[in-house]
mmCIF file of C-alpha atoms in Angstrom:
data_model
loop_
_atom_site.group_PDB
_atom_site.id
_atom_site.type_symbol
_atom_site.label_atom_id
_atom_site.label_comp_id
_atom_site.label_asym_id
_atom_site.label_seq_id
_atom_site.Cartn_x
_atom_site.Cartn_y
_atom_site.Cartn_z
ATOM 1 C CA MET Q 1490 10.838 18.914 6.968
ATOM 2 C CA GLU Q 1491 13.745 16.138 7.023
ATOM 3 C CA GLU Q 1492 14.261 16.471 10.790
ATOM 4 C CA ALA Q 1493 9.958 15.790 11.004
ATOM 5 C CA HIS Q 1494 10.531 12.387 8.605
ATOM 6 C CA VAL Q 1495 13.565 11.381 10.503
ATOM 7 C CA ALA Q 1496 11.603 11.869 13.814
ATOM 8 C CA LEU Q 1497 9.303 9.414 12.064
ATOM 9 C CA VAL Q 1498 12.205 6.838 11.021
ATOM 10 C CA ALA Q 1499 12.673 6.300 14.577
ATOM 11 C CA LEU Q 1500 9.287 6.328 15.841
ATOM 12 C CA TYR Q 1501 8.093 4.394 13.702
ATOM 13 C CA LEU Q 1502 10.107 2.489 11.054
ATOM 14 C CA ARG Q 1503 10.058 -1.170 11.510
ATOM 15 C CA GLY Q 1504 14.104 -2.658 11.958
ATOM 16 C CA ALA Q 1505 15.327 0.202 14.049
ATOM 17 C CA PRO Q 1506 17.161 -0.571 17.199
ATOM 18 C CA ARG Q 1507 14.674 0.449 19.842
ATOM 19 C CA PRO Q 1508 14.040 -0.136 22.880
ATOM 20 C CA PHE Q 1509 10.024 -0.276 22.526
ATOM 21 C CA THR Q 1510 8.140 0.766 19.813
ATOM 22 C CA PRO Q 1511 5.197 3.259 20.448
ATOM 23 C CA SER Q 1512 1.978 2.956 19.268
ATOM 24 C CA PRO Q 1513 1.619 3.554 15.187
ATOM 25 C CA ARG Q 1514 -1.796 4.891 15.655
ATOM 26 C CA LEU Q 1515 -0.649 8.063 17.671
ATOM 27 C CA TRP Q 1516 1.274 9.561 14.763
ATOM 28 C CA PRO Q 1517 -1.704 11.355 13.758
ATOM 29 C CA GLN Q 1518 -0.602 13.040 16.851
ATOM 30 C CA VAL Q 1519 2.798 13.646 16.457
ATOM 31 C CA VAL Q 1520 2.485 14.562 13.425
ATOM 32 C CA SER Q 1521 0.424 18.004 14.848
ATOM 33 C CA ALA Q 1522 2.657 18.437 17.214
ATOM 34 C CA ILE Q 1523 5.898 18.395 14.616
ATOM 35 C CA ARG Q 1524 4.201 20.723 12.418
ATOM 36 C CA GLU Q 1525 2.067 23.090 14.928
ATOM 37 C CA SER Q 1526 6.303 23.304 16.480
ATOM 38 C CA GLY Q 1527 8.044 24.499 13.258
ATOM 39 C CA VAL Q 1528 10.734 25.177 15.164
ATOM 40 C CA PRO Q 1529 14.077 23.086 13.880
ATOM 41 C CA GLY Q 1530 15.511 21.169 16.978
ATOM 42 C CA GLN Q 1531 12.211 21.426 19.303
ATOM 43 C CA ILE Q 1532 10.802 17.954 18.433
ATOM 44 C CA PRO Q 1533 10.897 16.543 22.350
ATOM 45 C CA SER Q 1534 9.552 19.672 23.774
ATOM 46 C CA ALA Q 1535 6.984 20.127 21.646
ATOM 47 C CA LEU Q 1536 5.445 16.456 21.911
ATOM 48 C CA ARG Q 1537 5.847 16.514 25.103
ATOM 49 C CA ALA Q 1538 3.475 19.718 25.245
ATOM 50 C CA LYS Q 1539 1.216 17.224 23.649
ATOM 51 C CA GLY Q 1540 1.967 14.545 26.240
ATOM 52 C CA LEU Q 1541 3.835 12.268 24.054
ATOM 53 C CA GLY Q 1542 6.515 11.645 26.110
ATOM 54 C CA ARG Q 1543 7.658 8.705 25.247
ATOM 55 C CA GLU Q 1544 7.851 9.331 21.370
ATOM 56 C CA ALA Q 1545 9.933 12.530 22.739
ATOM 57 C CA TRP Q 1546 12.044 10.139 24.457
ATOM 58 C CA LEU Q 1547 12.842 7.933 21.893
ATOM 59 C CA VAL Q 1548 13.786 10.819 19.393
ATOM 60 C CA GLU Q 1549 16.163 11.979 21.814
ATOM 61 C CA GLU Q 1550 17.914 9.135 22.653
ATOM 62 C CA PRO Q 1551 21.437 10.066 20.003
ATOM 63 C CA SER Q 1552 22.126 6.522 18.736
ATOM 64 C CA LEU Q 1553 18.145 5.474 17.471
ATOM 65 C CA TRP Q 1554 18.631 9.190 15.909
ATOM 66 C CA THR Q 1555 21.736 8.396 14.044
ATOM 67 C CA TRP Q 1556 20.152 4.988 12.985
ATOM 68 C CA ALA Q 1557 17.253 6.842 11.963
ATOM 69 C CA ALA Q 1558 19.090 9.296 9.955
ATOM 70 C CA SER Q 1559 20.675 7.014 8.285
ATOM 71 C CA ALA Q 1560 17.540 4.684 7.198
ATOM 72 C CA ALA Q 1561 15.950 8.012 6.011
ATOM 73 C CA SER Q 1562 16.609 8.305 2.371
ATOM 74 C CA SER Q 1563 15.713 4.316 1.965
ATOM 75 C CA SER Q 1564 12.262 5.158 3.719
ATOM 76 C CA LEU Q 1565 9.181 7.262 3.075
ATOM 77 C CA SER Q 1566 6.855 8.935 5.628
ATOM 78 C CA VAL Q 1567 3.415 10.615 5.625
ATOM 79 C CA MET Q 1568 5.438 13.193 5.582
ATOM 80 C CA SER Q 1569 7.306 12.418 2.255
ATOM 81 C CA GLN Q 1570 6.679 13.306 -0.603
ATOM 82 C CA GLY Q 1571 6.213 9.918 -2.505
ATOM 83 C CA TYR Q 1572 3.957 8.099 0.065
ATOM 84 C CA PRO Q 1573 0.906 7.360 -1.524
ATOM 85 C CA ALA Q 1574 -1.319 9.540 -0.732
ATOM 86 C CA ARG Q 1575 -4.078 7.697 -0.097
ATOM 87 C CA TRP Q 1576 -2.996 5.328 2.279
ATOM 88 C CA ARG Q 1577 -3.826 9.047 5.032
ATOM 89 C CA ASP Q 1578 -7.164 9.331 3.585
ATOM 90 C CA VAL Q 1579 -8.747 6.233 3.471
ATOM 91 C CA LEU Q 1580 -6.396 4.500 6.141
ATOM 92 C CA GLY Q 1581 -6.515 7.435 8.540
ATOM 93 C CA ALA Q 1582 -4.640 6.158 11.726
ATOM 94 C CA ALA Q 1583 -4.354 3.142 10.292
ATOM 95 C CA ALA Q 1584 -1.836 4.019 7.714
ATOM 96 C CA PRO Q 1585 1.725 2.812 8.274
ATOM 97 C CA PRO Q 1586 3.457 6.472 9.204
ATOM 98 C CA VAL Q 1587 6.780 5.062 7.634
ATOM 99 C CA VAL Q 1588 7.816 2.261 4.631
ATOM 100 C CA TRP Q 1589 11.189 1.002 3.351
ATOM 101 C CA ALA Q 1590 11.447 2.215 0.280
ATOM 102 C CA ARG Q 1591 13.405 1.912 -3.018
ATOM 103 C CA GLY Q 1592 13.703 2.882 -6.721
ATOM 104 C CA ALA Q 1593 11.562 5.892 -8.337
ATOM 105 C CA ARG Q 1594 10.304 7.960 -5.220
ATOM 106 C CA SER Q 1595 7.993 9.960 -6.937
ATOM 107 C CA SER Q 1596 5.672 6.805 -8.147
ATOM 108 C CA GLY Q 1597 3.501 7.175 -5.347
ATOM 109 C CA GLY Q 1598 2.462 10.355 -4.672
ATOM 110 C CA GLY Q 1599 -0.548 10.576 -7.868
ATOM 111 C CA ARG Q 1600 -3.269 8.811 -8.903
ATOM 112 C CA LEU Q 1601 -2.904 4.821 -8.593
ATOM 113 C CA ILE Q 1602 -4.919 1.975 -9.618
ATOM 114 C CA GLY Q 1603 -4.620 -1.364 -8.636
ATOM 115 C CA VAL Q 1604 -4.052 -4.684 -10.521
ATOM 116 C CA VAL Q 1605 -4.137 -8.113 -8.806
ATOM 117 C CA GLY Q 1606 -4.617 -11.561 -9.238
ATOM 118 C CA SER Q 1607 -3.493 -15.296 -8.524
ATOM 119 C CA ARG Q 1608 0.042 -16.438 -8.763
ATOM 120 C CA ASP Q 1609 -0.590 -19.150 -11.705
ATOM 121 C CA VAL Q 1610 -2.845 -18.179 -14.277
ATOM 122 C CA GLY Q 1611 -3.089 -19.181 -18.077
ATOM 123 C CA PRO Q 1612 -2.047 -17.289 -21.084
ATOM 124 C CA ARG Q 1613 -5.519 -15.038 -21.596
ATOM 125 C CA VAL Q 1614 -6.062 -14.238 -17.772
ATOM 126 C CA ALA Q 1615 -1.897 -12.949 -17.540
ATOM 127 C CA ARG Q 1616 -2.683 -11.127 -21.134
ATOM 128 C CA PHE Q 1617 -5.694 -9.350 -19.258
ATOM 129 C CA ALA Q 1618 -3.602 -7.987 -16.802
ATOM 130 C CA HIS Q 1619 -0.920 -6.547 -18.989
ATOM 131 C CA GLU Q 1620 -3.714 -4.808 -21.032
ATOM 132 C CA ALA Q 1621 -5.560 -3.567 -18.034
ATOM 133 C CA ALA Q 1622 -2.507 -1.991 -16.900
ATOM 134 C CA ARG Q 1623 -1.155 -0.601 -19.865
ATOM 135 C CA GLU Q 1624 -4.878 1.102 -20.349
ATOM 136 C CA ALA Q 1625 -4.777 2.610 -16.902
ATOM 137 C CA VAL Q 1626 -1.429 4.289 -17.981
ATOM 138 C CA ARG Q 1627 -3.142 5.449 -20.811
ATOM 139 C CA LEU Q 1628 -5.621 7.418 -18.663
ATOM 140 C CA GLY Q 1629 -3.355 8.350 -16.761
ATOM 141 C CA PHE Q 1630 -2.494 6.222 -13.927
ATOM 142 C CA GLY Q 1631 -0.066 4.673 -12.021
ATOM 143 C CA VAL Q 1632 -0.008 0.768 -11.712
ATOM 144 C CA VAL Q 1633 0.262 -0.503 -7.792
ATOM 145 C CA SER Q 1634 0.676 -4.432 -7.458
ATOM 146 C CA GLY Q 1635 1.898 -7.154 -5.337
ATOM 147 C CA GLY Q 1636 5.270 -8.101 -6.278
ATOM 148 C CA ALA Q 1637 3.946 -11.548 -7.260
ATOM 149 C CA GLU Q 1638 4.700 -13.901 -10.330
ATOM 150 C CA GLY Q 1639 1.459 -14.335 -12.539
ATOM 151 C CA CYS Q 1640 -1.030 -11.205 -12.529
ATOM 152 C CA ASP Q 1641 1.355 -8.625 -10.215
ATOM 153 C CA ALA Q 1642 4.002 -9.135 -12.731
ATOM 154 C CA ALA Q 1643 2.096 -9.103 -16.338
ATOM 155 C CA ALA Q 1644 0.218 -5.690 -14.925
ATOM 156 C CA ALA Q 1645 4.317 -4.317 -13.696
ATOM 157 C CA GLN Q 1646 5.338 -5.729 -17.080
ATOM 158 C CA GLY Q 1647 2.662 -3.889 -19.084
ATOM 159 C CA ALA Q 1648 3.122 -0.491 -16.912
ATOM 160 C CA VAL Q 1649 6.240 0.371 -17.479
ATOM 161 C CA GLY Q 1650 5.839 -1.025 -21.298
ATOM 162 C CA ALA Q 1651 3.283 1.841 -21.692
ATOM 163 C CA GLY Q 1652 5.380 4.280 -19.990
ATOM 164 C CA GLY Q 1653 3.631 4.126 -16.900
ATOM 165 C CA SER Q 1654 4.833 3.937 -13.499
ATOM 166 C CA VAL Q 1655 4.710 1.424 -10.994
ATOM 167 C CA VAL Q 1656 4.348 0.666 -7.074
ATOM 168 C CA THR Q 1657 5.378 -2.179 -6.035
ATOM 169 C CA VAL Q 1658 4.129 -3.243 -1.800
ATOM 170 C CA LEU Q 1659 5.712 -6.441 -0.797
ATOM 171 C CA PRO Q 1660 4.131 -8.724 1.732
ATOM 172 C CA CYS Q 1661 8.602 -9.290 2.812
ATOM 173 C CA GLY Q 1662 11.632 -6.678 3.330
ATOM 174 C CA LEU Q 1663 12.980 -5.617 0.740
ATOM 175 C CA SER Q 1664 15.927 -7.512 1.269
ATOM 176 C CA CYS Q 1665 14.261 -10.644 0.158
ATOM 177 C CA ARG Q 1666 13.825 -9.677 -2.907
ATOM 178 C CA ARG Q 1667 16.746 -10.722 -4.592
ATOM 179 C CA GLU Q 1668 16.582 -8.556 -7.919
ATOM 180 C CA ALA Q 1669 15.160 -4.700 -7.241
ATOM 181 C CA GLY Q 1670 11.130 -4.511 -9.310
ATOM 182 C CA LEU Q 1671 10.366 -2.123 -11.809
ATOM 183 C CA GLY Q 1672 9.006 1.334 -10.667
ATOM 184 C CA LEU Q 1673 8.960 2.353 -6.280
ATOM 185 C CA GLU Q 1674 8.997 -0.588 -4.130
ATOM 186 C CA LEU Q 1675 7.470 -0.253 -0.840
ATOM 187 C CA SER Q 1676 7.652 -2.543 2.437
ATOM 188 C CA VAL Q 1677 5.862 -2.140 6.410
ATOM 189 C CA CYS Q 1678 7.863 -4.681 7.093
ATOM 190 C CA ALA Q 1679 11.806 -4.827 8.055
ATOM 191 C CA PRO Q 1680 14.631 -5.875 5.687
ATOM 192 C CA ASP Q 1681 15.658 -9.221 5.795
ATOM 193 C CA GLU Q 1682 11.827 -9.439 7.850
ATOM 194 C CA PRO Q 1683 10.562 -12.567 5.468
ATOM 195 C CA PHE Q 1684 7.309 -13.645 4.070
ATOM 196 C CA SER Q 1685 4.594 -14.393 6.009
ATOM 197 C CA THR Q 1686 0.354 -15.030 6.271
ATOM 198 C CA ALA Q 1687 0.066 -11.573 8.403
ATOM 199 C CA ALA Q 1688 2.541 -9.500 6.456
ATOM 200 C CA ALA Q 1689 0.955 -10.779 2.833
ATOM 201 C CA MET Q 1690 -2.718 -9.650 4.863
ATOM 202 C CA GLU Q 1691 -1.434 -6.295 5.794
ATOM 203 C CA ARG Q 1692 0.338 -5.832 2.636
ATOM 204 C CA ASN Q 1693 -3.221 -6.968 0.533
ATOM 205 C CA ALA Q 1694 -5.032 -4.257 2.490
ATOM 206 C CA LEU Q 1695 -1.966 -1.526 1.272
ATOM 207 C CA ILE Q 1696 -2.012 -2.416 -2.059
ATOM 208 C CA TYR Q 1697 -6.172 -1.654 -2.789
ATOM 209 C CA ALA Q 1698 -6.247 1.615 0.018
ATOM 210 C CA ALA Q 1699 -3.666 2.961 -2.603
ATOM 211 C CA SER Q 1700 -6.003 2.360 -5.404
ATOM 212 C CA GLY Q 1701 -9.205 4.214 -6.407
ATOM 213 C CA ALA Q 1702 -9.820 1.589 -8.183
ATOM 214 C CA THR Q 1703 -8.518 -2.119 -8.252
ATOM 215 C CA VAL Q 1704 -8.436 -5.095 -10.934
ATOM 216 C CA VAL Q 1705 -9.246 -8.554 -9.877
ATOM 217 C CA ALA Q 1706 -7.852 -10.429 -12.822
ATOM 218 C CA GLN Q 1707 -8.493 -13.893 -11.414
ATOM 219 C CA ALA Q 1708 -9.492 -15.190 -8.151
ATOM 220 C CA ARG Q 1709 -10.072 -18.349 -6.417
ATOM 221 C CA LEU Q 1710 -13.315 -18.866 -4.178
ATOM 222 C CA ARG Q 1711 -13.146 -18.965 -1.189
ATOM 223 C CA THR Q 1712 -9.265 -19.692 -1.012
ATOM 224 C CA GLY Q 1713 -6.056 -17.653 -2.080
ATOM 225 C CA GLY Q 1714 -4.850 -14.136 -0.889
ATOM 226 C CA THR Q 1715 -6.591 -12.519 -4.084
ATOM 227 C CA TRP Q 1716 -10.085 -13.736 -2.659
ATOM 228 C CA HIS Q 1717 -9.777 -12.907 0.906
ATOM 229 C CA GLY Q 1718 -7.838 -9.464 0.237
ATOM 230 C CA ALA Q 1719 -11.141 -8.485 -2.203
ATOM 231 C CA THR Q 1720 -13.684 -9.294 0.332
ATOM 232 C CA ASP Q 1721 -11.378 -7.296 3.066
ATOM 233 C CA ALA Q 1722 -11.593 -4.218 0.501
ATOM 234 C CA LEU Q 1723 -14.731 -4.663 -0.107
ATOM 235 C CA ARG Q 1724 -16.045 -5.017 3.154
ATOM 236 C CA ARG Q 1725 -14.003 -1.746 4.717
ATOM 237 C CA ARG Q 1726 -14.710 0.275 1.145
ATOM 238 C CA LEU Q 1727 -11.042 0.006 0.495
ATOM 239 C CA THR Q 1728 -10.963 0.931 -3.314
ATOM 240 C CA ARG Q 1729 -13.868 0.794 -6.365
ATOM 241 C CA LEU Q 1730 -13.155 -3.084 -6.909
ATOM 242 C CA LEU Q 1731 -13.684 -3.880 -11.181
ATOM 243 C CA VAL Q 1732 -13.356 -7.934 -11.448
ATOM 244 C CA ARG Q 1733 -12.758 -9.460 -14.773
ATOM 245 C CA VAL Q 1734 -16.505 -10.612 -16.120
ATOM 246 C CA ASP Q 1735 -15.622 -14.585 -16.182
ATOM 247 C CA ALA Q 1736 -18.981 -16.286 -16.791
ATOM 248 C CA THR Q 1737 -16.772 -19.831 -15.523
ATOM 249 C CA SER Q 1738 -15.655 -18.379 -12.390
ATOM 250 C CA VAL Q 1739 -17.841 -18.767 -9.328
ATOM 251 C CA ALA Q 1740 -15.307 -16.643 -7.204
ATOM 252 C CA HIS Q 1741 -16.071 -13.666 -9.680
ATOM 253 C CA ARG Q 1742 -19.066 -14.040 -9.539
ATOM 254 C CA ALA Q 1743 -19.501 -14.002 -6.314
ATOM 255 C CA LEU Q 1744 -17.450 -10.332 -5.763
ATOM 256 C CA ILE Q 1745 -19.512 -8.976 -8.304
ATOM 257 C CA GLY Q 1746 -22.609 -10.051 -6.278
ATOM 258 C CA LEU Q 1747 -20.751 -8.409 -3.097
ATOM 259 C CA GLY Q 1748 -20.316 -4.978 -4.737
ATOM 260 C CA GLY Q 1749 -17.429 -5.432 -7.794
ATOM 261 C CA VAL Q 1750 -17.886 -3.713 -10.655
ATOM 262 C CA PRO Q 1751 -17.414 -5.984 -14.093
ATOM 263 C CA LEU Q 1752 -14.533 -5.298 -16.700
ATOM 264 C CA SER Q 1753 -15.555 -6.827 -19.573
ATOM 265 C CA THR Q 1754 -12.623 -5.321 -21.094
ATOM 266 C CA PRO Q 1755 -9.347 -3.368 -20.457
ATOM 267 C CA CYS Q 1756 -10.679 -1.189 -22.723
ATOM 268 C CA ASP Q 1757 -13.278 -0.843 -20.755
ATOM 269 C CA LEU Q 1758 -11.230 0.426 -17.876
ATOM 270 C CA GLY Q 1759 -12.573 4.420 -18.116
ATOM 271 C CA ASP Q 1760 -16.154 3.621 -17.488
ATOM 272 C CA ALA Q 1761 -15.514 1.280 -14.850
ATOM 273 C CA VAL Q 1762 -13.577 2.906 -12.175
ATOM 274 C CA THR Q 1763 -16.535 5.913 -12.633
ATOM 275 C CA ALA Q 1764 -19.299 3.418 -12.436
ATOM 276 C CA ALA Q 1765 -21.901 3.074 -10.187
ATOM 277 C CA ALA Q 1766 -22.031 -0.284 -7.814
ATOM 278 C CA PRO Q 1767 -24.687 -2.527 -7.897
ATOM 279 C CA GLN Q 1768 -27.639 -1.551 -6.588
ATOM 280 C CA SER Q 1769 -27.823 -5.622 -5.048
ATOM 281 C CA ALA Q 1770 -24.233 -5.072 -3.991
ATOM 282 C CA LEU Q 1771 -24.002 -6.735 -0.453
ATOM 283 C CA PHE Q 1772 -21.039 -4.456 0.679
ATOM 284 C CA ALA Q 1773 -21.966 -1.560 -1.526
ATOM 285 C CA LEU Q 1774 -19.641 1.338 -1.934
ATOM 286 C CA GLY Q 1775 -20.017 4.329 -1.807
#
């Protein structure tokens, strides 16, 4: 429903010229009201019938609706084809109801495996990320990552080189990225919003939540976005965490101890995706 998508853009897309933003946690009720109505032009009355008067008032605001209609083609909502399906399932009301999007819109809706890791890595780790992404494509998955240098870039190149799709979740607005990346790029940030730690933490959770399994190619103990994102994902059970086996890395041993599944080589990815979490794991995954 194009009208429903425009309504969600008007209500929730960051950067919209709205006088206020209603609680994004109410988007499931908004979507339910819109679907139950099913009548073009009746969204405001359907929202009011569900007690969503503030939302109804916003979608009736002509200038906001005009802006949302123009931004609709540059965004994906929970009602759009290509929106990462696991966000709805894993995050529920905490899933972003609408995000800015650029690139191939069909990429996000399929099965995805994440590949993440540090920016500053050596050739061995970069090759692991690259080959893990290639193996994910061979197994029928798309690859999702964070658009940074190092492991992220190696994974994206590996996926594209193998003929697969890439979904990049950015920690900044799309306009802050000088050149369009590979595949589908998504951001919850307003187009000109710069990088921030808070945005990076939000981005990390979305990467893990989009992925049925996520490969950690490189992490540093108790520091950096990869470590904090991985431990948060384990705690919240956002994904099945697959950790590159590295006998010299205290961080990797710790992540495995917390519930990560050891991944010795990229060729083991298929088995690791379905492997049971270690029984001794502190944050054992279901």
